[in-house]
PDB file of C-alpha atoms in Angstrom:
ATOM      1  CA  UNK A   1      17.761  10.143  41.861  1.00  0.00           C
ATOM      2  CA  UNK A   2      15.087   7.547  41.148  1.00  0.00           C
ATOM      3  CA  UNK A   3      12.904  10.189  39.490  1.00  0.00           C
ATOM      4  CA  UNK A   4      15.705  11.208  37.111  1.00  0.00           C
ATOM      5  CA  UNK A   5      16.336   7.567  36.226  1.00  0.00           C
ATOM      6  CA  UNK A   6      12.644   7.077  35.404  1.00  0.00           C
ATOM      7  CA  UNK A   7      12.616  10.270  33.331  1.00  0.00           C
ATOM      8  CA  UNK A   8      15.709   9.127  31.424  1.00  0.00           C
ATOM      9  CA  UNK A   9      14.017   5.798  30.654  1.00  0.00           C
ATOM     10  CA  UNK A  10      10.960   7.603  29.324  1.00  0.00           C
ATOM     11  CA  UNK A  11      13.165   9.696  27.033  1.00  0.00           C
ATOM     12  CA  UNK A  12      14.928   6.575  25.752  1.00  0.00           C
ATOM     13  CA  UNK A  13      11.548   5.005  24.945  1.00  0.00           C
ATOM     14  CA  UNK A  14      10.552   8.142  22.985  1.00  0.00           C
ATOM     15  CA  UNK A  15      13.751   7.946  20.918  1.00  0.00           C
ATOM     16  CA  UNK A  16      13.230   4.359  19.742  1.00  0.00           C
ATOM     17  CA  UNK A  17      12.631   4.249  16.017  1.00  0.00           C
ATOM     18  CA  UNK A  18       9.456   2.534  14.881  1.00  0.00           C
ATOM     19  CA  UNK A  19      10.215  -0.755  13.096  1.00  0.00           C
ATOM     20  CA  UNK A  20       6.818  -2.273  12.166  1.00  0.00           C
ATOM     21  CA  UNK A  21       4.161  -0.284  10.297  1.00  0.00           C
ATOM     22  CA  UNK A  22       0.541  -1.190   9.590  1.00  0.00           C
ATOM     23  CA  UNK A  23      -0.562  -0.363   6.048  1.00  0.00           C
ATOM     24  CA  UNK A  24      -4.023   0.159   4.584  1.00  0.00           C
ATOM     25  CA  UNK A  25      -5.810   1.462   1.501  1.00  0.00           C
ATOM     26  CA  UNK A  26      -9.417   1.680   0.370  1.00  0.00           C
ATOM     27  CA  UNK A  27      -9.800   1.333  -3.403  1.00  0.00           C
ATOM     28  CA  UNK A  28     -12.533   2.730  -5.641  1.00  0.00           C
ATOM     29  CA  UNK A  29     -12.993   4.207  -9.093  1.00  0.00           C
ATOM     30  CA  UNK A  30     -13.316   7.789  -7.825  1.00  0.00           C
ATOM     31  CA  UNK A  31      -9.675   7.597  -6.645  1.00  0.00           C
ATOM     32  CA  UNK A  32      -8.408   6.803 -10.144  1.00  0.00           C
ATOM     33  CA  UNK A  33      -6.744   9.645 -12.078  1.00  0.00           C
ATOM     34  CA  UNK A  34      -8.882  10.444 -13.994  1.00  0.00           C
ATOM     35  CA  UNK A  35     -11.845   9.078 -12.025  1.00  0.00           C
ATOM     36  CA  UNK A  36     -13.558   5.920 -13.301  1.00  0.00           C
ATOM     37  CA  UNK A  37     -17.275   5.128 -12.963  1.00  0.00           C
ATOM     38  CA  UNK A  38     -17.477   1.602 -11.565  1.00  0.00           C
ATOM     39  CA  UNK A  39     -19.175  -0.452  -8.889  1.00  0.00           C
ATOM     40  CA  UNK A  40     -15.770  -1.977  -8.166  1.00  0.00           C
ATOM     41  CA  UNK A  41     -14.314  -1.632  -4.691  1.00  0.00           C
ATOM     42  CA  UNK A  42     -11.438  -3.086  -2.755  1.00  0.00           C
ATOM     43  CA  UNK A  43      -9.096  -2.813   0.169  1.00  0.00           C
ATOM     44  CA  UNK A  44      -5.490  -3.518   1.004  1.00  0.00           C
ATOM     45  CA  UNK A  45      -4.059  -4.269   4.414  1.00  0.00           C
ATOM     46  CA  UNK A  46      -0.486  -5.116   5.202  1.00  0.00           C
ATOM     47  CA  UNK A  47       2.663  -4.465   7.142  1.00  0.00           C
ATOM     48  CA  UNK A  48       6.108  -3.080   6.524  1.00  0.00           C
ATOM     49  CA  UNK A  49       9.178  -3.971   8.602  1.00  0.00           C
ATOM     50  CA  UNK A  50      12.024  -1.424   8.442  1.00  0.00           C
ATOM     51  CA  UNK A  51      14.576  -3.915   9.795  1.00  0.00           C
ATOM     52  CA  UNK A  52      14.015  -6.453   7.030  1.00  0.00           C
ATOM     53  CA  UNK A  53      12.608  -4.110   4.320  1.00  0.00           C
ATOM     54  CA  UNK A  54       9.769  -6.645   4.015  1.00  0.00           C
ATOM     55  CA  UNK A  55       6.399  -5.481   2.694  1.00  0.00           C
ATOM     56  CA  UNK A  56       3.453  -7.861   3.122  1.00  0.00           C
ATOM     57  CA  UNK A  57      -0.052  -7.351   1.764  1.00  0.00           C
ATOM     58  CA  UNK A  58      -3.529  -8.785   1.543  1.00  0.00           C
ATOM     59  CA  UNK A  59      -5.759  -7.321  -1.161  1.00  0.00           C
ATOM     60  CA  UNK A  60      -9.494  -7.899  -1.593  1.00  0.00           C
ATOM     61  CA  UNK A  61     -11.599  -6.680  -4.530  1.00  0.00           C
ATOM     62  CA  UNK A  62     -15.157  -7.147  -5.784  1.00  0.00           C
ATOM     63  CA  UNK A  63     -17.703  -5.926  -8.353  1.00  0.00           C
ATOM     64  CA  UNK A  64     -15.124  -5.003 -11.004  1.00  0.00           C
ATOM     65  CA  UNK A  65     -16.384  -4.490 -14.575  1.00  0.00           C
ATOM     66  CA  UNK A  66     -14.593  -7.711 -15.527  1.00  0.00           C
ATOM     67  CA  UNK A  67     -11.685  -9.893 -14.453  1.00  0.00           C
ATOM     68  CA  UNK A  68      -8.650  -8.219 -12.930  1.00  0.00           C
ATOM     69  CA  UNK A  69      -5.945  -8.175 -15.613  1.00  0.00           C
ATOM     70  CA  UNK A  70      -3.132  -6.604 -13.608  1.00  0.00           C
ATOM     71  CA  UNK A  71      -2.311  -5.286 -10.135  1.00  0.00           C
ATOM     72  CA  UNK A  72       0.495  -3.033  -8.994  1.00  0.00           C
ATOM     73  CA  UNK A  73       1.754  -0.716  -6.350  1.00  0.00           C
ATOM     74  CA  UNK A  74       2.503   2.601  -8.086  1.00  0.00           C
ATOM     75  CA  UNK A  75       4.582   5.535  -6.927  1.00  0.00           C
ATOM     76  CA  UNK A  76       5.790   7.984  -6.024  1.00  0.00           C
ATOM     77  CA  UNK A  77       2.590  10.030  -6.378  1.00  0.00           C
ATOM     78  CA  UNK A  78       0.215  12.254  -4.483  1.00  0.00           C
ATOM     79  CA  UNK A  79      -3.463  11.241  -4.351  1.00  0.00           C
ATOM     80  CA  UNK A  80      -4.228  13.360  -7.448  1.00  0.00           C
ATOM     81  CA  UNK A  81      -1.308  12.117  -9.558  1.00  0.00           C
ATOM     82  CA  UNK A  82      -0.612   9.025 -11.646  1.00  0.00           C
ATOM     83  CA  UNK A  83       2.750   7.261 -11.342  1.00  0.00           C
ATOM     84  CA  UNK A  84       4.654   4.367 -12.814  1.00  0.00           C
ATOM     85  CA  UNK A  85       4.719   0.864 -11.412  1.00  0.00           C
ATOM     86  CA  UNK A  86       6.801   0.593  -8.237  1.00  0.00           C
ATOM     87  CA  UNK A  87       6.073  -3.082  -7.540  1.00  0.00           C
ATOM     88  CA  UNK A  88       4.025  -5.721  -9.356  1.00  0.00           C
ATOM     89  CA  UNK A  89       1.528  -7.850  -7.459  1.00  0.00           C
ATOM     90  CA  UNK A  90       1.769 -11.465  -8.681  1.00  0.00           C
ATOM     91  CA  UNK A  91      -0.547 -14.413  -8.085  1.00  0.00           C
ATOM     92  CA  UNK A  92      -3.916 -12.669  -8.245  1.00  0.00           C
ATOM     93  CA  UNK A  93      -7.003 -14.406  -9.636  1.00  0.00           C
ATOM     94  CA  UNK A  94      -8.069 -13.251 -13.091  1.00  0.00           C
ATOM     95  CA  UNK A  95     -11.585 -12.599 -11.712  1.00  0.00           C
ATOM     96  CA  UNK A  96     -13.985  -9.721 -10.982  1.00  0.00           C
ATOM     97  CA  UNK A  97     -13.677 -10.497  -7.285  1.00  0.00           C
ATOM     98  CA  UNK A  98     -11.085 -12.170  -5.152  1.00  0.00           C
ATOM     99  CA  UNK A  99      -8.193 -11.865  -2.765  1.00  0.00           C
ATOM    100  CA  UNK A 100      -4.447 -12.098  -3.066  1.00  0.00           C
ATOM    101  CA  UNK A 101      -1.679 -12.107  -0.479  1.00  0.00           C
ATOM    102  CA  UNK A 102       2.002 -11.585  -0.990  1.00  0.00           C
ATOM    103  CA  UNK A 103       5.256 -10.081   0.156  1.00  0.00           C
ATOM    104  CA  UNK A 104       8.358  -8.469  -1.268  1.00  0.00           C
ATOM    105  CA  UNK A 105      11.582  -6.861  -0.135  1.00  0.00           C
ATOM    106  CA  UNK A 106      11.759  -3.215  -1.172  1.00  0.00           C
ATOM    107  CA  UNK A 107      14.596  -0.700  -1.428  1.00  0.00           C
ATOM    108  CA  UNK A 108      15.369   2.152   0.971  1.00  0.00           C
ATOM    109  CA  UNK A 109      14.085   4.642  -1.638  1.00  0.00           C
ATOM    110  CA  UNK A 110      10.835   2.684  -2.017  1.00  0.00           C
ATOM    111  CA  UNK A 111      10.547   2.537   1.785  1.00  0.00           C
ATOM    112  CA  UNK A 112      10.705   6.338   2.017  1.00  0.00           C
ATOM    113  CA  UNK A 113       8.010   6.672  -0.664  1.00  0.00           C
ATOM    114  CA  UNK A 114       5.761   4.008   0.906  1.00  0.00           C
ATOM    115  CA  UNK A 115       6.005   5.364   4.455  1.00  0.00           C
ATOM    116  CA  UNK A 116       5.636   8.915   3.120  1.00  0.00           C
ATOM    117  CA  UNK A 117       2.200   8.090   1.670  1.00  0.00           C
ATOM    118  CA  UNK A 118       3.437   8.248  -1.937  1.00  0.00           C
ATOM    119  CA  UNK A 119       2.390   4.750  -3.062  1.00  0.00           C
ATOM    120  CA  UNK A 120      -1.009   3.588  -4.241  1.00  0.00           C
ATOM    121  CA  UNK A 121      -2.423   0.198  -5.134  1.00  0.00           C
ATOM    122  CA  UNK A 122      -4.191  -0.145  -8.485  1.00  0.00           C
ATOM    123  CA  UNK A 123      -6.267  -2.924 -10.085  1.00  0.00           C
ATOM    124  CA  UNK A 124      -6.619  -2.964 -13.871  1.00  0.00           C
ATOM    125  CA  UNK A 125      -9.334  -4.547 -16.079  1.00  0.00           C
ATOM    126  CA  UNK A 126      -9.878  -4.854 -19.843  1.00  0.00           C
ATOM    127  CA  UNK A 127     -12.483  -2.083 -19.703  1.00  0.00           C
ATOM    128  CA  UNK A 128     -10.200   0.160 -17.607  1.00  0.00           C
ATOM    129  CA  UNK A 129      -6.696  -0.663 -18.797  1.00  0.00           C
ATOM    130  CA  UNK A 130      -5.090   2.242 -16.879  1.00  0.00           C
ATOM    131  CA  UNK A 131      -6.833   1.129 -13.682  1.00  0.00           C
ATOM    132  CA  UNK A 132     -10.382   0.562 -12.458  1.00  0.00           C
ATOM    133  CA  UNK A 133      -9.902   0.992  -8.716  1.00  0.00           C
ATOM    134  CA  UNK A 134      -7.154   2.742  -6.821  1.00  0.00           C
ATOM    135  CA  UNK A 135      -6.322   3.486  -3.195  1.00  0.00           C
ATOM    136  CA  UNK A 136      -3.509   5.510  -1.631  1.00  0.00           C
ATOM    137  CA  UNK A 137      -1.545   3.459   0.906  1.00  0.00           C
ATOM    138  CA  UNK A 138      -1.286   4.923   4.381  1.00  0.00           C
ATOM    139  CA  UNK A 139       1.211   3.783   7.012  1.00  0.00           C
ATOM    140  CA  UNK A 140       0.532   3.867  10.754  1.00  0.00           C
TER     141      UNK A 140
END
C-alpha cells in the first residue's frame, strides 16, 4: 500500500503545470531578417510567470553602429521571419552600449507565442532602422 501511495505522489508531481519560466536570447546582426553586417551583439535574460502573466527582462547590448533608437519584442514569428511589435521596451539608454531592465503584464495570446518560441527581441539604430541585432527568445 505504501508503494502505491508513493507512486501516486510521483504521478501528481508530474502533472503539476510549470508556473515560472526562464527566458533567454542571444542577439546579433546575422539573426536579423535580412541579415545585417554589424559588430553589435547583445543578450536578453528574463522570467515569465504564468500565474501573474508577468514578463521580466534584462537586456544588454554593445558595439552597435550607433545609439539604440528603439527596442521591442516582436512576434509571432519563426527565426527566419519578421513580425510586428508585440511589446515595446521602454527606458533604454540612447547609446551604442548599455543595459535596460523592465517588466510587463502580457495577454494569454502573447503568453502562448512567447512560450512557443515565437517572440524575438530587436534593437534598432539610425543606420539599421528595421533592426541591427535580433535574438529569438527561448523559454525553459
